[in-house]
CSV table of C-alpha atoms (C1' of nucleotides) in Angstrom, one decimal:
chain,number,residue,atom,x,y,z
A,22,MET,CA,125.4,45.3,74.3
A,23,VAL,CA,123.2,42.6,75.8
A,24,ALA,CA,123.3,39.2,74.1
A,25,SER,CA,120.6,37.2,72.4
A,26,VAL,CA,119.2,39.6,69.8
A,27,ASN,CA,119.1,36.9,67.2
A,28,SER,CA,115.9,35.6,65.6
A,29,ARG,CA,115.2,32.6,67.8
A,30,ARG,CA,111.8,32.4,69.5
A,31,ARG,CA,111.7,33.4,73.2
A,32,SER,CA,110.2,31.3,76.0
A,33,ARG,CA,108.5,32.6,79.1
A,34,ASP,CA,111.6,31.7,81.0
A,35,ASP,CA,113.9,33.6,78.6
A,36,VAL,CA,111.9,36.7,79.2
A,37,ALA,CA,111.9,36.3,83.0
A,38,GLY,CA,115.7,35.5,82.9
A,39,MET,CA,116.5,38.6,80.8
A,40,ALA,CA,114.3,40.7,83.1
A,41,LEU,CA,116.4,39.5,86.1
A,42,HIS,CA,119.5,40.3,84.2
A,43,LEU,CA,118.4,43.8,83.4
A,44,LEU,CA,117.3,44.3,87.0
A,45,ASP,CA,120.8,43.6,88.2
A,46,GLU,CA,122.4,45.7,85.5
A,47,TYR,CA,120.2,48.8,85.5
A,48,GLY,CA,117.9,48.6,88.5
A,49,LEU,CA,114.1,48.5,89.0
A,50,PRO,CA,113.2,51.9,87.6
A,51,ASP,CA,114.8,51.1,84.3
A,52,LEU,CA,113.3,47.7,84.1
A,53,THR,CA,110.6,48.7,81.6
A,54,MET,CA,108.7,46.6,79.1
A,55,ARG,CA,110.3,48.6,76.4
A,56,HIS,CA,113.9,48.1,77.6
A,57,LEU,CA,113.2,44.5,78.1
A,58,ALA,CA,111.8,44.1,74.6
A,59,THR,CA,114.8,45.8,73.1
A,60,ALA,CA,117.2,43.6,75.1
A,61,LEU,CA,115.4,40.5,73.7
A,62,GLY,CA,115.3,42.0,70.2
A,63,VAL,CA,111.6,42.1,70.1
A,64,GLN,CA,108.8,44.6,70.0
A,65,PRO,CA,107.3,45.6,73.4
A,66,SER,CA,103.9,44.2,72.4
A,67,ALA,CA,105.5,40.8,72.0
A,68,LEU,CA,106.0,40.5,75.8
A,69,TYR,CA,102.2,40.5,76.2
A,70,TRP,CA,102.0,37.1,74.5
A,71,HIS,CA,104.2,35.6,77.4
A,72,PHE,CA,102.8,37.6,80.3
A,73,PRO,CA,99.3,39.2,80.7
A,74,ASN,CA,100.9,42.4,82.2
A,75,LYS,CA,104.0,43.8,83.9
A,76,GLN,CA,103.1,42.7,87.4
A,77,ALA,CA,102.9,39.1,86.3
A,78,LEU,CA,106.3,39.4,84.7
A,79,LEU,CA,107.7,40.9,88.0
A,80,ALA,CA,106.1,38.0,90.0
A,81,ALA,CA,108.0,35.5,87.8
A,82,VAL,CA,111.2,37.5,88.5
A,83,SER,CA,110.4,37.5,92.2
A,84,GLU,CA,110.1,33.7,92.2
A,85,ARG,CA,113.5,33.4,90.6
A,86,ILE,CA,115.0,35.6,93.2
A,87,LEU,CA,113.4,33.5,96.0
A,88,ALA,CA,114.3,30.2,94.4
A,89,PRO,CA,117.3,29.6,96.7
A,90,MET,CA,114.9,29.5,99.6
A,91,ALA,CA,114.2,25.9,98.7
A,92,GLU,CA,117.6,24.9,99.9
A,93,VAL,CA,117.0,25.9,103.5
A,94,SER,CA,114.9,23.9,105.8
A,95,GLY,CA,113.8,24.3,109.4
A,96,ASP,CA,115.5,21.0,110.5
A,97,GLY,CA,117.8,22.8,112.9
A,98,THR,CA,118.1,22.0,116.5
A,99,SER,CA,115.2,24.4,117.6
A,100,MET,CA,112.5,26.8,116.4
A,101,HIS,CA,114.9,29.5,117.4
A,102,ASP,CA,117.5,28.3,114.9
A,103,ALA,CA,114.8,27.7,112.2
A,104,VAL,CA,113.7,31.4,112.5
A,105,ARG,CA,117.3,32.6,112.2
A,106,ALA,CA,118.2,30.3,109.3
A,107,VAL,CA,115.1,31.1,107.3
A,108,GLY,CA,115.3,34.8,107.9
A,109,THR,CA,119.0,35.0,107.2
A,110,ARG,CA,118.6,33.0,104.0
A,111,MET,CA,115.8,35.3,102.8
A,112,ARG,CA,117.9,38.4,103.3
A,113,GLU,CA,120.7,36.7,101.3
A,114,CYS,CA,118.3,36.0,98.5
A,115,LEU,CA,117.1,39.6,98.4
A,116,LEU,CA,120.6,41.1,98.7
A,117,ALA,CA,121.8,38.9,95.8
A,118,HIS,CA,119.9,41.1,93.3
A,119,ARG,CA,119.6,44.8,92.9
A,120,ASP,CA,116.4,46.3,94.1
A,121,ALA,CA,115.1,42.8,94.8
A,122,SER,CA,113.4,43.6,98.1
A,123,GLU,CA,111.3,46.4,96.6
A,124,LEU,CA,110.3,44.1,93.8
A,125,VAL,CA,109.6,41.1,96.0
A,126,SER,CA,107.8,43.2,98.5
A,127,SER,CA,105.2,44.3,96.0
A,128,SER,CA,104.8,40.9,94.5
A,129,LEU,CA,104.2,39.5,98.0
A,130,ALA,CA,101.8,42.2,98.9
A,131,LEU,CA,99.8,41.7,95.7
A,132,GLY,CA,99.6,38.1,96.5
A,133,LEU,CA,101.2,37.1,93.2
A,134,VAL,CA,103.9,35.2,95.1
A,135,SER,CA,103.5,33.2,98.3
A,136,SER,CA,105.6,33.6,101.4
A,137,PRO,CA,108.8,31.6,101.2
A,138,VAL,CA,109.1,31.7,105.0
A,139,ARG,CA,105.7,30.2,106.0
A,140,PRO,CA,106.1,26.6,104.6
A,141,ARG,CA,109.6,26.3,106.1
A,142,LEU,CA,108.6,27.6,109.5
A,143,LEU,CA,105.6,25.3,109.5
A,144,ALA,CA,107.7,22.3,108.7
A,145,ALA,CA,110.1,23.2,111.5
A,146,ALA,CA,107.1,23.6,113.9
A,147,ARG,CA,105.8,20.2,113.1
A,148,LEU,CA,109.2,18.7,113.7
A,149,HIS,CA,109.3,20.3,117.2
A,150,GLY,CA,105.7,19.8,118.1
A,151,VAL,CA,104.8,23.5,118.0
A,152,PRO,CA,101.3,24.4,116.9
A,153,ASP,CA,100.9,25.7,113.4
A,154,ALA,CA,99.2,28.9,114.6
A,155,LEU,CA,102.3,30.0,116.4
A,156,ALA,CA,104.5,29.2,113.4
A,157,GLU,CA,102.2,31.3,111.2
A,158,VAL,CA,102.4,34.3,113.4
A,159,ALA,CA,106.2,34.0,113.5
A,160,ALA,CA,106.3,33.6,109.7
A,161,GLU,CA,104.5,36.9,109.3
A,162,ALA,CA,106.8,38.7,111.7
A,163,VAL,CA,109.9,37.3,110.1
A,164,MET,CA,108.9,37.9,106.6
A,165,HIS,CA,107.8,41.4,107.0
A,166,PHE,CA,110.8,42.3,109.1
A,167,VAL,CA,113.2,40.8,106.6
A,168,VAL,CA,111.6,42.4,103.6
A,169,GLY,CA,111.3,45.8,105.3
A,170,PHE,CA,114.8,45.8,106.7
A,171,THR,CA,116.4,44.7,103.5
A,172,PHE,CA,114.3,47.2,101.5
A,173,HIS,CA,115.6,50.0,103.6
A,174,GLU,CA,119.1,48.6,103.4
A,175,GLN,CA,119.0,48.3,99.6
A,176,GLN,CA,117.5,51.7,99.0
A,177,ARG,CA,120.3,53.2,100.9
A,178,LEU,CA,122.7,51.2,98.8
A,179,ALA,CA,121.1,52.5,95.6
A,180,ALA,CA,121.2,56.1,96.9
A,181,ASP,CA,124.9,55.7,97.7
A,182,GLN,CA,125.7,54.4,94.2
A,183,LEU,CA,124.2,57.6,92.8
A,184,GLY,CA,126.8,59.4,94.9
A,185,LEU,CA,124.3,61.2,97.1
A,186,LEU,CA,126.2,60.7,100.3
A,187,PRO,CA,128.4,63.5,101.8
A,188,GLU,CA,131.3,62.0,103.6
A,189,THR,CA,131.6,58.3,104.4
A,190,ALA,CA,131.2,57.7,100.7
A,191,ALA,CA,129.7,54.6,99.0
A,192,SER,CA,131.7,52.3,101.3
A,193,ASN,CA,133.1,51.0,98.0
A,194,LEU,CA,132.2,47.7,96.3
A,195,GLY,CA,128.6,47.3,95.2
A,196,GLU,CA,128.4,44.0,97.0
A,197,ALA,CA,127.6,44.1,100.7
A,198,ARG,CA,130.7,42.9,102.5
A,199,ALA,CA,130.4,40.2,105.2
A,200,GLY,CA,131.1,42.4,108.2
A,201,SER,CA,128.8,45.2,107.4
A,202,PRO,CA,127.1,46.9,110.4
A,203,ALA,CA,123.7,46.2,108.9
A,204,ASP,CA,124.5,42.5,109.2
A,205,ALA,CA,124.8,42.8,113.0
A,206,ASP,CA,121.7,44.9,113.3
A,207,PHE,CA,119.8,42.4,111.2
A,208,ALA,CA,121.0,39.4,113.2
A,209,GLU,CA,120.2,41.0,116.5
A,210,ALA,CA,116.6,41.9,115.5
A,211,LEU,CA,116.1,38.5,114.0
A,212,THR,CA,117.3,36.9,117.2
A,213,MET,CA,114.9,39.1,119.2
A,214,ILE,CA,112.0,37.8,117.1
A,215,ALA,CA,113.2,34.2,117.6
A,216,HIS,CA,113.2,34.8,121.3
A,217,GLY,CA,109.7,36.2,121.1
A,218,LEU,CA,108.6,33.0,119.4
A,219,GLU,CA,110.1,30.9,122.2
A,220,VAL,CA,108.2,32.9,124.8
A,221,SER,CA,105.0,32.4,122.9
A,222,ILE,CA,105.7,28.6,122.7
A,223,ALA,CA,106.4,28.5,126.4
A,224,GLN,CA,103.2,30.4,127.3
A,225,HIS,CA,101.2,28.1,125.1
A,226,ARG,CA,102.7,25.0,126.9
A,227,ASP,CA,101.9,26.6,130.3
A,228,VAL,CA,98.3,27.1,129.2
A,229,GLN,CA,98.1,23.5,128.0
A,230,LYS,CA,99.5,22.2,131.2
A,231,THR,CA,97.1,24.3,133.4
A,232,ARG,CA,94.2,23.0,131.4
A,233,ARG,CA,95.4,19.4,131.9
A,234,ASP,CA,95.9,19.9,135.6
A,235,GLU,CA,92.4,21.4,136.0
A,236,LEU,CA,91.0,18.6,134.0
A,237,SER,CA,92.7,15.9,136.1
A,238,ARG,CA,91.7,17.7,139.3
A,239,THR,CA,88.0,17.9,138.5
A,240,ALA,CA,88.2,14.3,137.2
A,241,GLY,CA,90.1,13.1,140.3
B,135,MET,CA,84.4,68.1,91.5
B,136,VAL,CA,87.1,68.8,94.1
B,137,ALA,CA,86.9,72.2,95.8
B,138,SER,CA,89.4,75.1,95.7
B,139,VAL,CA,89.8,75.7,92.0
B,140,ASN,CA,89.7,79.5,92.7
B,141,SER,CA,92.5,81.9,92.0
B,142,ARG,CA,94.1,82.2,95.4
B,143,ARG,CA,97.8,81.3,95.7
B,144,ARG,CA,98.6,77.9,97.1
B,145,SER,CA,101.0,77.2,99.9
B,146,ARG,CA,103.2,74.1,100.3
B,147,ASP,CA,100.7,72.8,102.9
B,148,ASP,CA,97.7,73.3,100.6
B,149,VAL,CA,99.5,71.1,98.0
B,150,ALA,CA,100.3,68.4,100.5
B,151,GLY,CA,96.8,68.6,102.0
B,152,MET,CA,95.2,68.2,98.6
B,153,ALA,CA,97.5,65.3,97.8
B,154,LEU,CA,96.4,63.5,100.9
B,155,HIS,CA,92.8,64.1,99.9
B,156,LEU,CA,93.4,62.7,96.5
B,157,LEU,CA,95.2,59.7,97.9
B,158,ASP,CA,92.1,58.8,100.0
B,159,GLU,CA,89.7,59.5,97.2
B,160,TYR,CA,91.5,57.8,94.3
B,161,GLY,CA,94.5,55.8,95.6
B,162,LEU,CA,98.2,56.0,95.1
B,163,PRO,CA,98.4,55.0,91.4
B,164,ASP,CA,96.1,57.9,90.5
B,165,LEU,CA,98.0,60.4,92.7
B,166,THR,CA,99.8,62.0,89.7
B,167,MET,CA,101.3,65.4,89.5
B,168,ARG,CA,98.9,66.2,86.7
B,169,HIS,CA,95.8,65.1,88.7
B,170,LEU,CA,97.0,67.0,91.7
B,171,ALA,CA,97.6,70.1,89.6
B,172,THR,CA,94.1,69.9,88.1
B,173,ALA,CA,92.5,69.5,91.5
B,174,LEU,CA,94.3,72.6,92.7
B,175,GLY,CA,93.4,74.5,89.5
B,176,VAL,CA,96.9,74.9,88.4
B,177,GLN,CA,99.4,73.7,85.8
B,178,PRO,CA,101.5,70.6,86.6
B,179,SER,CA,104.7,72.7,86.4
B,180,ALA,CA,103.4,75.0,89.2
B,181,LEU,CA,103.9,72.1,91.7
B,182,TYR,CA,107.6,72.2,91.1
B,183,TRP,CA,107.8,75.6,92.7
B,184,HIS,CA,106.6,74.1,96.0
B,185,PHE,CA,108.4,70.8,95.8
B,186,PRO,CA,111.6,69.8,94.0
B,187,ASN,CA,110.1,66.5,92.8
B,188,LYS,CA,107.3,64.0,93.4
B,189,GLN,CA,109.1,62.0,96.0
B,190,ALA,CA,109.5,65.1,98.2
B,191,LEU,CA,105.8,65.8,97.9
B,192,LEU,CA,105.1,62.2,98.9
B,193,ALA,CA,107.4,62.6,101.9
B,194,ALA,CA,105.3,65.6,103.0
B,195,VAL,CA,102.2,63.5,102.7
B,196,SER,CA,103.8,60.7,104.7
B,197,GLU,CA,104.6,63.1,107.5
B,198,ARG,CA,100.9,64.1,107.6
B,199,ILE,CA,99.9,60.5,107.8
B,200,LEU,CA,102.3,59.8,110.6
B,201,ALA,CA,101.5,63.0,112.5
B,202,PRO,CA,99.1,61.3,115.1
B,203,MET,CA,102.2,59.3,116.2
B,204,ALA,CA,103.1,62.3,118.3
B,205,GLU,CA,100.2,61.6,120.6
B,206,VAL,CA,101.5,58.3,121.7
B,207,SER,CA,104.4,57.9,124.2
B,208,GLY,CA,106.1,55.0,125.7
B,209,ASP,CA,105.2,56.0,129.3
B,210,GLY,CA,103.3,52.8,129.9
B,211,THR,CA,104.0,50.4,132.6
B,212,SER,CA,106.7,48.5,130.7
B,213,MET,CA,108.8,48.2,127.6
B,214,HIS,CA,106.4,45.5,126.5
B,215,ASP,CA,103.5,47.9,126.7
B,216,ALA,CA,105.4,50.6,124.9
B,217,VAL,CA,106.2,48.3,122.0
B,218,ARG,CA,102.5,47.3,121.7
B,219,ALA,CA,101.2,50.9,122.1
B,220,VAL,CA,103.6,52.4,119.5
B,221,GLY,CA,103.1,49.5,117.0
B,222,THR,CA,99.4,49.6,117.3
B,223,ARG,CA,99.3,53.3,116.9
B,224,MET,CA,101.4,53.2,113.8
B,225,ARG,CA,99.2,50.6,112.2
B,226,GLU,CA,96.2,52.9,113.0
B,227,CYS,CA,97.9,55.8,111.3
B,228,LEU,CA,98.6,53.7,108.2
B,229,LEU,CA,95.1,52.2,108.0
B,230,ALA,CA,93.5,55.7,108.3
B,231,HIS,CA,94.5,56.5,104.7
B,232,ARG,CA,94.2,54.6,101.5
B,233,ASP,CA,97.5,53.0,100.3
B,234,ALA,CA,99.3,54.8,103.1
B,235,SER,CA,101.6,51.9,104.0
B,236,GLU,CA,103.0,51.7,100.5
B,237,LEU,CA,103.5,55.4,100.4
B,238,VAL,CA,105.1,55.6,103.9
B,239,SER,CA,107.2,52.5,103.2
B,240,SER,CA,109.0,54.1,100.3
B,241,SER,CA,109.4,57.5,102.0
B,242,LEU,CA,110.9,55.7,105.0
B,243,ALA,CA,113.2,53.5,102.8
B,244,LEU,CA,114.4,56.6,100.9
B,245,GLY,CA,115.2,58.2,104.2
B,246,LEU,CA,113.0,61.2,103.4
B,247,VAL,CA,111.1,60.6,106.6
B,248,SER,CA,112.4,59.4,109.9
B,249,SER,CA,111.1,56.5,111.9
B,250,PRO,CA,108.2,57.5,114.1
B,251,VAL,CA,108.8,54.4,116.2
B,252,ARG,CA,112.4,55.0,117.2
B,253,PRO,CA,112.2,58.2,119.3
B,254,ARG,CA,109.2,56.9,121.2
B,255,LEU,CA,110.8,53.5,122.0
B,256,LEU,CA,114.0,55.3,123.0
B,257,ALA,CA,112.1,57.5,125.4
B,258,ALA,CA,110.4,54.5,126.9
B,259,ALA,CA,113.8,52.7,127.2
B,260,ARG,CA,115.3,55.6,129.2
B,261,LEU,CA,112.3,55.7,131.5
B,262,HIS,CA,112.8,52.0,132.2
B,263,GLY,CA,116.6,52.0,132.4
B,264,VAL,CA,117.0,50.0,129.2
B,265,PRO,CA,120.0,50.6,127.0
B,266,ASP,CA,119.4,52.6,123.8
B,267,ALA,CA,120.9,49.9,121.6
B,268,LEU,CA,118.2,47.4,122.6
B,269,ALA,CA,115.5,50.0,121.9
B,270,GLU,CA,117.0,50.7,118.5
B,271,VAL,CA,116.9,47.1,117.5
B,272,ALA,CA,113.4,46.7,118.7
B,273,ALA,CA,112.4,49.9,116.9
B,274,GLU,CA,113.6,48.5,113.6
B,275,ALA,CA,111.8,45.2,114.1
B,276,VAL,CA,108.6,46.9,115.1
B,277,MET,CA,108.7,49.5,112.3
B,278,HIS,CA,109.4,47.0,109.5
B,279,PHE,CA,106.9,44.5,110.8
B,280,VAL,CA,104.1,47.1,111.1
B,281,VAL,CA,104.8,48.7,107.7
B,282,GLY,CA,105.1,45.3,106.0
B,283,PHE,CA,102.1,43.8,107.6
B,284,THR,CA,99.9,46.8,106.9
B,285,PHE,CA,101.2,47.1,103.4
B,286,HIS,CA,100.1,43.5,102.8
B,287,GLU,CA,96.8,44.1,104.5
B,288,GLN,CA,96.0,47.3,102.6
B,289,GLN,CA,97.0,45.9,99.2
B,290,ARG,CA,94.5,43.0,99.8
B,291,LEU,CA,91.9,45.7,100.7
B,292,ALA,CA,92.6,47.6,97.5
B,293,ALA,CA,92.3,44.3,95.4
B,294,ASP,CA,89.0,43.5,97.1
B,295,GLN,CA,87.7,47.0,96.3
B,296,LEU,CA,88.4,46.3,92.6
B,297,GLY,CA,86.1,43.3,93.0
B,298,LEU,CA,88.8,40.7,92.3
B,299,LEU,CA,87.7,38.3,95.0
B,300,PRO,CA,85.7,35.2,94.1
B,301,GLU,CA,83.5,34.4,97.1
B,302,THR,CA,83.8,35.9,100.5
B,303,ALA,CA,83.4,39.3,98.8
B,304,ALA,CA,84.9,42.6,99.9
B,305,SER,CA,83.8,42.0,103.5
B,306,ASN,CA,81.8,45.2,103.0
B,307,LEU,CA,82.6,48.7,104.3
B,308,GLY,CA,85.9,50.2,103.2
B,309,GLU,CA,86.8,50.9,106.8
B,310,ALA,CA,88.5,48.1,108.6
B,311,ARG,CA,86.1,47.0,111.3
B,312,ALA,CA,87.3,46.6,114.9
B,313,GLY,CA,87.1,42.8,115.1
B,314,SER,CA,88.8,41.9,111.8
B,315,PRO,CA,90.9,38.7,111.8
B,316,ALA,CA,93.9,40.8,110.7
B,317,ASP,CA,93.7,42.7,114.0
B,318,ALA,CA,94.2,39.6,116.0
B,319,ASP,CA,97.1,38.4,113.8
B,320,PHE,CA,98.7,41.7,114.1
B,321,ALA,CA,98.3,41.9,117.8
B,322,GLU,CA,99.8,38.4,118.3
B,323,ALA,CA,102.8,39.1,116.2
B,324,LEU,CA,103.4,42.4,117.9
B,325,THR,CA,103.2,40.8,121.3
B,326,MET,CA,105.7,38.2,120.1
B,327,ILE,CA,108.2,41.0,119.2
B,328,ALA,CA,107.6,42.6,122.6
B,329,HIS,CA,108.4,39.3,124.3
B,330,GLY,CA,111.6,39.1,122.3
B,331,LEU,CA,112.6,42.5,123.5
B,332,GLU,CA,112.0,41.5,127.1
B,333,VAL,CA,114.2,38.4,126.7
B,334,SER,CA,117.0,40.6,125.2
B,335,ILE,CA,116.7,43.0,128.1
B,336,ALA,CA,116.9,40.1,130.6
B,337,GLN,CA,119.9,38.7,128.8
B,338,HIS,CA,121.6,42.0,128.8
B,339,ARG,CA,121.0,42.3,132.6
B,340,ASP,CA,122.5,38.8,133.1
B,341,VAL,CA,125.6,39.7,131.2
B,342,GLN,CA,125.9,42.9,133.2
B,343,LYS,CA,125.5,41.1,136.5
B,344,THR,CA,128.1,38.4,135.5
B,345,ARG,CA,130.5,41.2,134.7
B,346,ARG,CA,129.9,42.9,138.0
B,347,ASP,CA,130.4,39.6,139.8
B,348,GLU,CA,133.6,38.8,138.0
B,349,LEU,CA,134.8,42.3,138.7
B,350,SER,CA,134.1,42.1,142.5
B,351,ARG,CA,135.6,38.7,142.6
B,352,THR,CA,138.9,39.7,141.0
B,353,ALA,CA,138.9,42.9,143.1
B,354,GLY,CA,138.1,41.1,146.4
C,39,DA,C1',106.9,85.1,94.7
C,40,DC,C1',104.2,82.1,92.1
C,41,DC,C1',102.5,80.4,87.9
C,42,DT,C1',101.7,79.5,82.5
C,43,DG,C1',102.6,77.2,78.1
C,44,DA,C1',104.9,74.3,75.6
C,45,DA,C1',107.9,71.0,75.0
C,46,DC,C1',111.0,66.6,76.1
C,47,DA,C1',111.6,62.1,76.8
C,48,DC,C1',109.5,58.7,78.3
C,49,DC,C1',105.7,54.9,80.2
C,50,DG,C1',102.1,50.3,80.0
C,51,DT,C1',98.8,48.3,77.1
C,52,DT,C1',95.8,47.0,73.1
C,53,DC,C1',94.9,45.1,68.8
C,54,DA,C1',94.6,44.2,64.0
C,55,DA,C1',97.5,42.1,61.0
C,56,DG,C1',101.3,39.3,59.6
C,57,DT,C1',104.2,34.6,59.4
D,133,DA,C1',102.2,29.8,68.1
D,134,DC,C1',104.6,33.9,68.3
D,135,DC,C1',105.5,38.5,66.8
D,136,DT,C1',105.1,43.3,64.2
D,137,DG,C1',103.4,48.1,63.6
D,138,DA,C1',101.0,51.5,65.0
D,139,DA,C1',98.4,53.7,67.9
D,140,DC,C1',96.1,55.2,72.7
D,141,DA,C1',96.2,57.3,76.8
D,142,DC,C1',99.0,58.5,79.8
D,143,DC,C1',103.5,59.8,82.9
D,144,DG,C1',107.4,63.2,85.6
D,145,DT,C1',110.2,67.1,84.7
D,146,DT,C1',112.3,71.4,82.6
D,147,DC,C1',112.4,76.0,81.4
D,148,DA,C1',111.7,80.4,79.2
D,149,DA,C1',108.4,83.6,79.9
D,150,DG,C1',104.7,86.0,82.1
D,151,DT,C1',102.5,88.8,86.3
DNA sequence: ACCTGAACACCGTTCAAGT
DNA sequence: ACCTGAACACCGTTCAAGT
């Protein structure tokens, strides 16, 4: 059923690629070393030549899922926009693959994959003269919110697809449509976090200014 | 090694209680139906009289972990304080038990346990005349941030305990000390979210006022 | 009402040995 | 360098049968 069961040797990338394919097709619970090996036309033990263990394999898959994050940068008009752009993009990455948020959440928590939010928010901060420390705090808030929100969202989607809902039904179409209510909730909460960052920046500037004033007063 | 292997019948609560005990003692990966049964002096299949499956059992454990949330209420001086109080309390609940955030995260995502943040923030909102919708959005942001942050924090702790760190070492003592750097990061990010809520509230009030003004203008 | 015994259908991982 | 074959030490869950 799945292609490439011929006798050619597999590369590390082939393995990760097939794993991502199986993830989309059958979901995380069925992404087992044994199924993956079968799909590649190989014995399960063969996978351990390419990856030391399953978690390492899943980390490689996580990196593929987050790859499109490279395309977004915080070069917007403000930190506010950067937070929204990066957060929105990350949710898109996670929604693009089945069970991706659960997978990425664990890779991130285990430290096997680095935050895709942090470097982009740091870059934006430097562009706008905002201290790194504030960007780091915002990056944590954004990343955890996005992963948590999308995890919740995706788990509900998976439950729906198993036909566990009573009335409203699976809202048809596996793909999340553009105007979903979750979209609005997500956007609102993300905006709230962005607002919080702006307040923190303003407070920081106030403190700086007060310090300067005191300094010039004692000096003058 | 673990008590209560006598012949008395077990209640649902006994099972959940022992599960929480095993969680603290051996961690989530070793919290298996078989280990739990052994600790209770019972066959694995016996557990399925008390719970339909493992996830339901884990949901019961999650509820025990979150039980202390009942003690906190949003009756502080402001919404800002309510957000901080509830968020801080939730993190304390999760840090009080090994691997608790991973466990609770999945129960929450599966919808087997309801948000402990939502009702408390809603209560606070009513007290302060803030619309429910804003409290709901804030509740989502706070909950996901807290769970995500603490998940990350706890996973690092678990890794440390397995002696996987090179230098700084496991910062001794399994218990998280009061002055940990994670505490400060957490507090800062939570404050940022609280600030964001305040901005959203202010914006809402502005919109309301503008509407009232326009109304009285067209009416007068 | 609560539990046993036995089975079913799986897992991830290791490791000597092959090519 | 890359993979096979076979095993090890596990899982969650079901279900007839017992008391």
